[in-house]
PDB file of C-alpha atoms in Angstrom:
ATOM      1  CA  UNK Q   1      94.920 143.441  87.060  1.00  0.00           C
ATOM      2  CA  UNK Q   2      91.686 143.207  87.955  1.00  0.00           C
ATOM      3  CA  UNK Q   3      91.378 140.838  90.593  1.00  0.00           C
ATOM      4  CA  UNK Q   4      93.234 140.262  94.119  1.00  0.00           C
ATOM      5  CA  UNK Q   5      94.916 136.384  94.055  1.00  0.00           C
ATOM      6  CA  UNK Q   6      94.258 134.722  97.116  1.00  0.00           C
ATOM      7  CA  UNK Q   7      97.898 133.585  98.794  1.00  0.00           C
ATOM      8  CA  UNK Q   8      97.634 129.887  99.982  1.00  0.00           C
ATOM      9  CA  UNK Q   9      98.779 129.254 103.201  1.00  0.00           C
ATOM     10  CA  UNK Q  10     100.967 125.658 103.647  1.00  0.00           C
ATOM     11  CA  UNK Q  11      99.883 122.953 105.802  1.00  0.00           C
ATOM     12  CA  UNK Q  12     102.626 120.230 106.564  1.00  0.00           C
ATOM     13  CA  UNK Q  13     101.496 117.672 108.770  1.00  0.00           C
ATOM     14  CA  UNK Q  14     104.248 115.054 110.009  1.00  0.00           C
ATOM     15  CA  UNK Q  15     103.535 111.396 111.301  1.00  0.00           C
ATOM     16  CA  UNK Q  16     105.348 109.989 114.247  1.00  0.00           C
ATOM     17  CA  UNK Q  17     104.888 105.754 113.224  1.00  0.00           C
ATOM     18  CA  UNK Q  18     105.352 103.008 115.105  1.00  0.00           C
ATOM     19  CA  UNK Q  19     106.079 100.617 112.330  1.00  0.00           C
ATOM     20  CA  UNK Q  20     106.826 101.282 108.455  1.00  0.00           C
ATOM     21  CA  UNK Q  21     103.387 100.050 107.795  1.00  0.00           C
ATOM     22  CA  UNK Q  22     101.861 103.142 108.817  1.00  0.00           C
ATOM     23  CA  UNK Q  23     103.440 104.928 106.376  1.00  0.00           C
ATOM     24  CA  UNK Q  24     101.478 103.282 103.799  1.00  0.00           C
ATOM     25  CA  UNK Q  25      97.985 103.625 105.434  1.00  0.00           C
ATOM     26  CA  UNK Q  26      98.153 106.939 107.997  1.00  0.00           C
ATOM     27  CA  UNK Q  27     100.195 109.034 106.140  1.00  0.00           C
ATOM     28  CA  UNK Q  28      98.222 108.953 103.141  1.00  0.00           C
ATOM     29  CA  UNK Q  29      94.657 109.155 105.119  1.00  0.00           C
ATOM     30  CA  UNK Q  30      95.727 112.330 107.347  1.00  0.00           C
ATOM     31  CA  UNK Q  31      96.816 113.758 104.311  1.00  0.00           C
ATOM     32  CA  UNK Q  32      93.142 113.056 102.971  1.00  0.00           C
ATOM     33  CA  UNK Q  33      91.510 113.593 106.062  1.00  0.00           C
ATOM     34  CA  UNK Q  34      93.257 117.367 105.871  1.00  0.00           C
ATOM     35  CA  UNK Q  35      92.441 118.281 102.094  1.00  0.00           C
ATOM     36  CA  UNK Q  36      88.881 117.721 103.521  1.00  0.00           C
ATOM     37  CA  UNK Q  37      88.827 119.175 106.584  1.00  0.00           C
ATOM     38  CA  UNK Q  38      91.228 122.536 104.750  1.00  0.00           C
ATOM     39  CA  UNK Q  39      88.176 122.299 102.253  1.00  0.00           C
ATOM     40  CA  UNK Q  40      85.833 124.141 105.132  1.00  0.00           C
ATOM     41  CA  UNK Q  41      88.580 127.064 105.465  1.00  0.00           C
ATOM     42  CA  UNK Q  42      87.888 130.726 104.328  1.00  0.00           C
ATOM     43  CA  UNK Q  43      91.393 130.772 103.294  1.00  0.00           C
ATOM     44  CA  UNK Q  44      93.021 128.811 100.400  1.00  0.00           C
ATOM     45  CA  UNK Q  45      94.956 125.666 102.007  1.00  0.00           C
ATOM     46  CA  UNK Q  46      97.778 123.937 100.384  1.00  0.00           C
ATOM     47  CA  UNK Q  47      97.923 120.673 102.081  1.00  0.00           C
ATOM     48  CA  UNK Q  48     101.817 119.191 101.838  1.00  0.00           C
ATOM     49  CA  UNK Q  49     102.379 115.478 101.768  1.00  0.00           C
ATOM     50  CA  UNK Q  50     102.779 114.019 105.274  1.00  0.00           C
ATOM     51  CA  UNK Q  51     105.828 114.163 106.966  1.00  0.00           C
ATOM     52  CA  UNK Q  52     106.924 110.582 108.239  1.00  0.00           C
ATOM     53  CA  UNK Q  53     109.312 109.171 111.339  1.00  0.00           C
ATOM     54  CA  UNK Q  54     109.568 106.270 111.901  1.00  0.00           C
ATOM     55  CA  UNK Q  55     110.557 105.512 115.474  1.00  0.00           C
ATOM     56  CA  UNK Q  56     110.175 103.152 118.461  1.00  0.00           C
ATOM     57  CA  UNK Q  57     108.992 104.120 121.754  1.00  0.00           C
ATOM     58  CA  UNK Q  58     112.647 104.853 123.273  1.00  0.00           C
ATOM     59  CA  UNK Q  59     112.886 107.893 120.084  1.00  0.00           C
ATOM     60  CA  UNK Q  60     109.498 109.439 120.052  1.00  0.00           C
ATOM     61  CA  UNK Q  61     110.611 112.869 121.646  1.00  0.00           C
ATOM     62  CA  UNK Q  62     113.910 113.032 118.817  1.00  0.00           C
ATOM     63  CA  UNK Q  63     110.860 112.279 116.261  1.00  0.00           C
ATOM     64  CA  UNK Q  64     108.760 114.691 117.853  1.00  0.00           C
ATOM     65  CA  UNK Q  65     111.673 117.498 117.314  1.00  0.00           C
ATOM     66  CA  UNK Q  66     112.586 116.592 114.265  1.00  0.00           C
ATOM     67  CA  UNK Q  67     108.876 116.881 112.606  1.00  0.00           C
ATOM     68  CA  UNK Q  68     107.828 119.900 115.110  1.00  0.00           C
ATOM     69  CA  UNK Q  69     111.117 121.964 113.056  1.00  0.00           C
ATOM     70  CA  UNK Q  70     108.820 121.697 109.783  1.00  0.00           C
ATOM     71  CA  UNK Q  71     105.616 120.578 110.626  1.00  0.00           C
ATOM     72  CA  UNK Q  72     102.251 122.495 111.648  1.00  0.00           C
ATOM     73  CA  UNK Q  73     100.393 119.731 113.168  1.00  0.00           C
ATOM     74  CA  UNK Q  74     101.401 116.263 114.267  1.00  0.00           C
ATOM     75  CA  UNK Q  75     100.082 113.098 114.838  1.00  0.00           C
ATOM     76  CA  UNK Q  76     101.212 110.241 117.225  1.00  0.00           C
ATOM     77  CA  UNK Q  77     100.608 107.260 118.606  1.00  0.00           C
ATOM     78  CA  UNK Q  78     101.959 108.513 122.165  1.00  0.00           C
ATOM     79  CA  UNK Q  79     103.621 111.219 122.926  1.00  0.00           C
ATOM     80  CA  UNK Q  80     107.420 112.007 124.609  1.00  0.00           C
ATOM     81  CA  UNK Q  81     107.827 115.722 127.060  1.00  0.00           C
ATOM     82  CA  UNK Q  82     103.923 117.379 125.964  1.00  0.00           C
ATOM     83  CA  UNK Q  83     101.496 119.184 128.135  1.00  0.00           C
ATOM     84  CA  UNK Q  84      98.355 117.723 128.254  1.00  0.00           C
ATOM     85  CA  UNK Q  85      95.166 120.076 127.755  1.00  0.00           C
ATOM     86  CA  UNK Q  86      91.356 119.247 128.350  1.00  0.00           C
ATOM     87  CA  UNK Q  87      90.853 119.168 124.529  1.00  0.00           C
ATOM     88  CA  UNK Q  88      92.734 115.687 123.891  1.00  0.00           C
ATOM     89  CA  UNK Q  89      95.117 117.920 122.115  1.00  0.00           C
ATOM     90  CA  UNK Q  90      98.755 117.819 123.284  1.00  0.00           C
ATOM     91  CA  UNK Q  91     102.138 120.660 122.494  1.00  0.00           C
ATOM     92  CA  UNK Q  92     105.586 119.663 121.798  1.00  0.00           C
ATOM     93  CA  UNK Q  93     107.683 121.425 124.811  1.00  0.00           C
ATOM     94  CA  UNK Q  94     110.145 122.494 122.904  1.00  0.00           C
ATOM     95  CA  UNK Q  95     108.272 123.855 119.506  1.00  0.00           C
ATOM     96  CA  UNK Q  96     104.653 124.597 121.013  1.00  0.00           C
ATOM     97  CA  UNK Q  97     103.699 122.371 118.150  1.00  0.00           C
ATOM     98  CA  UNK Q  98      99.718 120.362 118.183  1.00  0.00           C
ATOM     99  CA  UNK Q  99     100.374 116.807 118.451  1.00  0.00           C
ATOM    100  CA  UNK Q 100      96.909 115.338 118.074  1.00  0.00           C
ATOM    101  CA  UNK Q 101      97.098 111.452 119.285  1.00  0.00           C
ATOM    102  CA  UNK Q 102      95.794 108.958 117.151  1.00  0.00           C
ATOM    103  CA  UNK Q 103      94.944 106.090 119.511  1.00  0.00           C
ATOM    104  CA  UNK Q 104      94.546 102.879 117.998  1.00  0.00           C
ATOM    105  CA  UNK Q 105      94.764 102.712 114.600  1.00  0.00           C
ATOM    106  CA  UNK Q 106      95.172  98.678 113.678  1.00  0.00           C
ATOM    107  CA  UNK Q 107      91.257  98.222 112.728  1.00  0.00           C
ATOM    108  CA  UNK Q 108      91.221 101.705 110.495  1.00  0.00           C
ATOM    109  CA  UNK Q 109      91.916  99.836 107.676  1.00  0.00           C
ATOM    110  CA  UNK Q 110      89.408  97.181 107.736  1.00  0.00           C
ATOM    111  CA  UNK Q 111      86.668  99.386 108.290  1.00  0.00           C
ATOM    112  CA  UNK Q 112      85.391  99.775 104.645  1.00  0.00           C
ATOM    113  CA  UNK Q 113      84.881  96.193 103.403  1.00  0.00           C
ATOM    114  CA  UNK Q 114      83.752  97.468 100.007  1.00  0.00           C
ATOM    115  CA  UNK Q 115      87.613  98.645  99.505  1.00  0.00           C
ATOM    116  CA  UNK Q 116      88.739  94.878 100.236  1.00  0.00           C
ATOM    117  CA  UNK Q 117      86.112  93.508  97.551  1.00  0.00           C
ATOM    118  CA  UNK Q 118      88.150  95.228  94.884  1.00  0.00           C
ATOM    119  CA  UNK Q 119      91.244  93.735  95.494  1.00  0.00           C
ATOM    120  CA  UNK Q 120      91.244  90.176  93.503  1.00  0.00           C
ATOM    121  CA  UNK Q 121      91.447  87.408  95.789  1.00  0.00           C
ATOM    122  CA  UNK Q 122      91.031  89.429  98.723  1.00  0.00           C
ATOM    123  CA  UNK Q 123      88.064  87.718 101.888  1.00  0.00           C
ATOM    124  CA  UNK Q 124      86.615  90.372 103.033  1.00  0.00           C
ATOM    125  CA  UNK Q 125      83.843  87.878 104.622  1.00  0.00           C
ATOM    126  CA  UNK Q 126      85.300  87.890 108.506  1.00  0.00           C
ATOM    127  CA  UNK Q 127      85.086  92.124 108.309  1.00  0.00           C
ATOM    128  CA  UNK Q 128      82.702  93.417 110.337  1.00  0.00           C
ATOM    129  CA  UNK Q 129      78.947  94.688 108.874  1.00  0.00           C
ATOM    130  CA  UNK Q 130      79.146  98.057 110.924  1.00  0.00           C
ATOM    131  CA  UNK Q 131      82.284 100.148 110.280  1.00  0.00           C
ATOM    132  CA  UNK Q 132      82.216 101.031 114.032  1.00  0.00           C
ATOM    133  CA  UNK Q 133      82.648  97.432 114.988  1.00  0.00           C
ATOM    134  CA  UNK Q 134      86.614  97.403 114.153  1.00  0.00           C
ATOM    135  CA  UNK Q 135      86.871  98.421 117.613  1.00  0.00           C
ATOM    136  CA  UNK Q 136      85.795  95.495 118.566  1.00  0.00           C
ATOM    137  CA  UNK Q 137      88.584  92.840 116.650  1.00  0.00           C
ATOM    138  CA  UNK Q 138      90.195  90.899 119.500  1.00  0.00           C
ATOM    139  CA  UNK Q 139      93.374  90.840 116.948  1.00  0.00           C
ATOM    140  CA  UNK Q 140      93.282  93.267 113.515  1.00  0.00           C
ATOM    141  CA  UNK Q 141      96.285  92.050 112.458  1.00  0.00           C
ATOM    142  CA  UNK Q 142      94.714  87.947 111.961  1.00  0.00           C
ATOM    143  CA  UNK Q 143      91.541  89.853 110.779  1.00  0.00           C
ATOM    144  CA  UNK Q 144      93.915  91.711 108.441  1.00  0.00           C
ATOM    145  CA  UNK Q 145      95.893  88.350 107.291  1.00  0.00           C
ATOM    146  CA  UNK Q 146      92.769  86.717 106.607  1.00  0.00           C
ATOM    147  CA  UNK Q 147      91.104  89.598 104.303  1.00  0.00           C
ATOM    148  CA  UNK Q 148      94.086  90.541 102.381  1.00  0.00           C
ATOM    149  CA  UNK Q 149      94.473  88.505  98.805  1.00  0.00           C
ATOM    150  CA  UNK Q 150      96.794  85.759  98.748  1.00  0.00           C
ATOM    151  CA  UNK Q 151      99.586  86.974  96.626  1.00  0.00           C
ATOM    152  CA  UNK Q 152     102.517  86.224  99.040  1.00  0.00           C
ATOM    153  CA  UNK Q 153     102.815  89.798 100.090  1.00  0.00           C
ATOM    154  CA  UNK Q 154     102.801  91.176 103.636  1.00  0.00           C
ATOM    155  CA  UNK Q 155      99.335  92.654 104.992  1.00  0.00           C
ATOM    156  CA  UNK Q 156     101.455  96.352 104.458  1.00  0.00           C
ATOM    157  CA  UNK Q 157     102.008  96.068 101.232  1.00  0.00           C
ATOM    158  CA  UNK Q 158      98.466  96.947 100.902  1.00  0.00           C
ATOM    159  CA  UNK Q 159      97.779  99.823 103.166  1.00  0.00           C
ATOM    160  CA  UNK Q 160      98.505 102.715 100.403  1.00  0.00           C
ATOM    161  CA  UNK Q 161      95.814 101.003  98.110  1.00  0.00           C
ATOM    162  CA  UNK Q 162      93.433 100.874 101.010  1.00  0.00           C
ATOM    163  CA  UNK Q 163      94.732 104.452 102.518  1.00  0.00           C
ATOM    164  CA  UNK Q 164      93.944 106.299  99.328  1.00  0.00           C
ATOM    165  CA  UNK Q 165      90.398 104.386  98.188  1.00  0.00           C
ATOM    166  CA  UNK Q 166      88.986 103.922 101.987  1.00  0.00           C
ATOM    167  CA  UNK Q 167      85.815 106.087 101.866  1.00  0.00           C
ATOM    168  CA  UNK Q 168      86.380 108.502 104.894  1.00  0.00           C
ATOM    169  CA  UNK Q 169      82.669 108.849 105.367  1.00  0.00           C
ATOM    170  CA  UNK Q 170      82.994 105.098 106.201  1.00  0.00           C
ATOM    171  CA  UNK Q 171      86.048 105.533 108.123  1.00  0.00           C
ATOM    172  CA  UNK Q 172      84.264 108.307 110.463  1.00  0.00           C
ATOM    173  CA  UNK Q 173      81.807 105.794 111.754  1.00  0.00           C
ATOM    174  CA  UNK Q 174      84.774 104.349 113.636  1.00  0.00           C
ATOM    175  CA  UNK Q 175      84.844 106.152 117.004  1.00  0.00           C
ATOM    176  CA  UNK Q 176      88.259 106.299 117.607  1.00  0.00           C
ATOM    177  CA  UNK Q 177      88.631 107.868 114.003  1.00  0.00           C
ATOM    178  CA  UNK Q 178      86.334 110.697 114.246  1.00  0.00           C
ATOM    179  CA  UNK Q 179      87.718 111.281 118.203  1.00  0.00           C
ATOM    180  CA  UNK Q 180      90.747 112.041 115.914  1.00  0.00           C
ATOM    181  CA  UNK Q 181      88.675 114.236 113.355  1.00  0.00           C
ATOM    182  CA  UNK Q 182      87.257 116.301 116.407  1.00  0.00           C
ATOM    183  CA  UNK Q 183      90.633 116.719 117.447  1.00  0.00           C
ATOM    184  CA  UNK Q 184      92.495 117.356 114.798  1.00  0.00           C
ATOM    185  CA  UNK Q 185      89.680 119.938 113.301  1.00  0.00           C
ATOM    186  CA  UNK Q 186      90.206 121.929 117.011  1.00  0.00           C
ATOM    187  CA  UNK Q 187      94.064 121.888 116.240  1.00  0.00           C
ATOM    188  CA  UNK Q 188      93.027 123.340 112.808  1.00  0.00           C
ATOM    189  CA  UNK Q 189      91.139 126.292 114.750  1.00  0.00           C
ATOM    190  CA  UNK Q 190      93.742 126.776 116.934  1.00  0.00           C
ATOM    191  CA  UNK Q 191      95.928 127.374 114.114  1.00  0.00           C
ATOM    192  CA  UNK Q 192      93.659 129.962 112.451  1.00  0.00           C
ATOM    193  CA  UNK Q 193      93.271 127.125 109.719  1.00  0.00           C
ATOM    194  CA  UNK Q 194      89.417 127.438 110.387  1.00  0.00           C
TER     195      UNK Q 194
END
C-alpha cells in the first residue's frame, strides 16, 4: 500500500418545505449548491441527497426534529423553538443543529431565462433581463404560469427540470440567493466542512 485513502466525510442536508413543489426545485438546488460549495473543502465531501418534510406552519418544530436526528445542516423557510445568532444562522434547541433560512424562494426559479427557452412551448418573454430583478415580481407564481409551456401540467411539475439545469452562477445574482450562499457557506465553517 503505498498511498493513505482519504475517508469522506457525509453531508446530509434536510429541507423543511412549505409545499410539495419545493421538493422539486430546492431540494435538488441545495443539493447542487453543496457539491459546489463541499468542492472548496480540504477534506473529501460526500454530499447525500436532500432530506425533505413537508410541513405547514403549525408542524415546523416536529419537521425540524425529525430532519435535525439525521441531518447536518438544514434549511427552512421559518423556523419553530431556534436561537437566533448575529450571523443569520439559526440552532435547533433540541439537536444544536444549523438551520440556515431560506427567505423567499418563489422567484429562484425564474431567474435563468435561458433554462425556460429550452423547454418547448415555454414564454420566457415576461422574465426579467437581470437575474436580480426576480425580487422584484409583484406575483412569481402568474410570472411562473405564464413562462411555463402549455402542456396542461402544473407550474411544479417543472421545478426538477429547472432545479437541476438552472445555472447557479445565474442564480447567485439573486440577492436573496447568495444571502443564503453566505449563510449556508458560514454553517459549512462552523461545521469544520471548510
Amino acid at each position: 500500500m503505498s498511498g493513505a485513502r482519504a475517508v469522506s466525510r457525509p453531508l446530509v442536508p434536510g429541507l423543511v418545505a412549505e409545499n410539495p413543489a419545493d421538493r422539486g426545485f430546492l431540494d435538488v438546488v441545495i443539493y447542487r449548491q453543496l457539491r459546489e460549495l463541499a468542492a472548496e473543502s480540504p477534506h473529501a465531501v460526500d454530499v447525500e441527497a436532500t432530506r425533505v418534510v413537508v410541513c405547514d406552519r403549525a408542524h415546523v418544530v416536529a419537521a425540524l426534529e425529525e430532519l435535525a436526528a439525521d441531518c447536518h445542516l438544514i434549511f427552512a423557510r421559518r423556523g419553530g423553538r431556534e436561537r437566533g445568532r448575529a450571523d443569520g444562522l439559526r440552532y435547533h434547541s433540541h439537536y444544536l443543529v444549523p438551520v440556515v433560512g431560506l427567505g423567499d424562494t418563489e422567484g429562484w426559479p425564474l431567474a435563468d431565462p435561458a433554462v425556460w427557452a429550452g423547454l418547448t412551448g415555454s414564454d420566457p418573454a415576461r422574465l426579467p433581463a437581470r437575474p436580480g430583478d426576480v425580487e422584484r415580481i409583484a406575483d412569481p407564481r402568474e410570472a411562473l404560469a405564464a413562462t411555463v409551456p402549455r402542456r396542461g401540467k402544473p407550474a411544479g411539475d417543472y421545478f426538477h427540470y429547472i432545479g437541476r439545469t438552472i445555472d447557479l452562477a445565474v442564480l447567485a445574482q439573486v440577492p436573496g440567493y447568495a444571502g443564503w450562499v453566505a449563510e449556508t457557506r458560514n454553517a459549512l465553517k462552523g461545521l469544520g466542512y471548510l
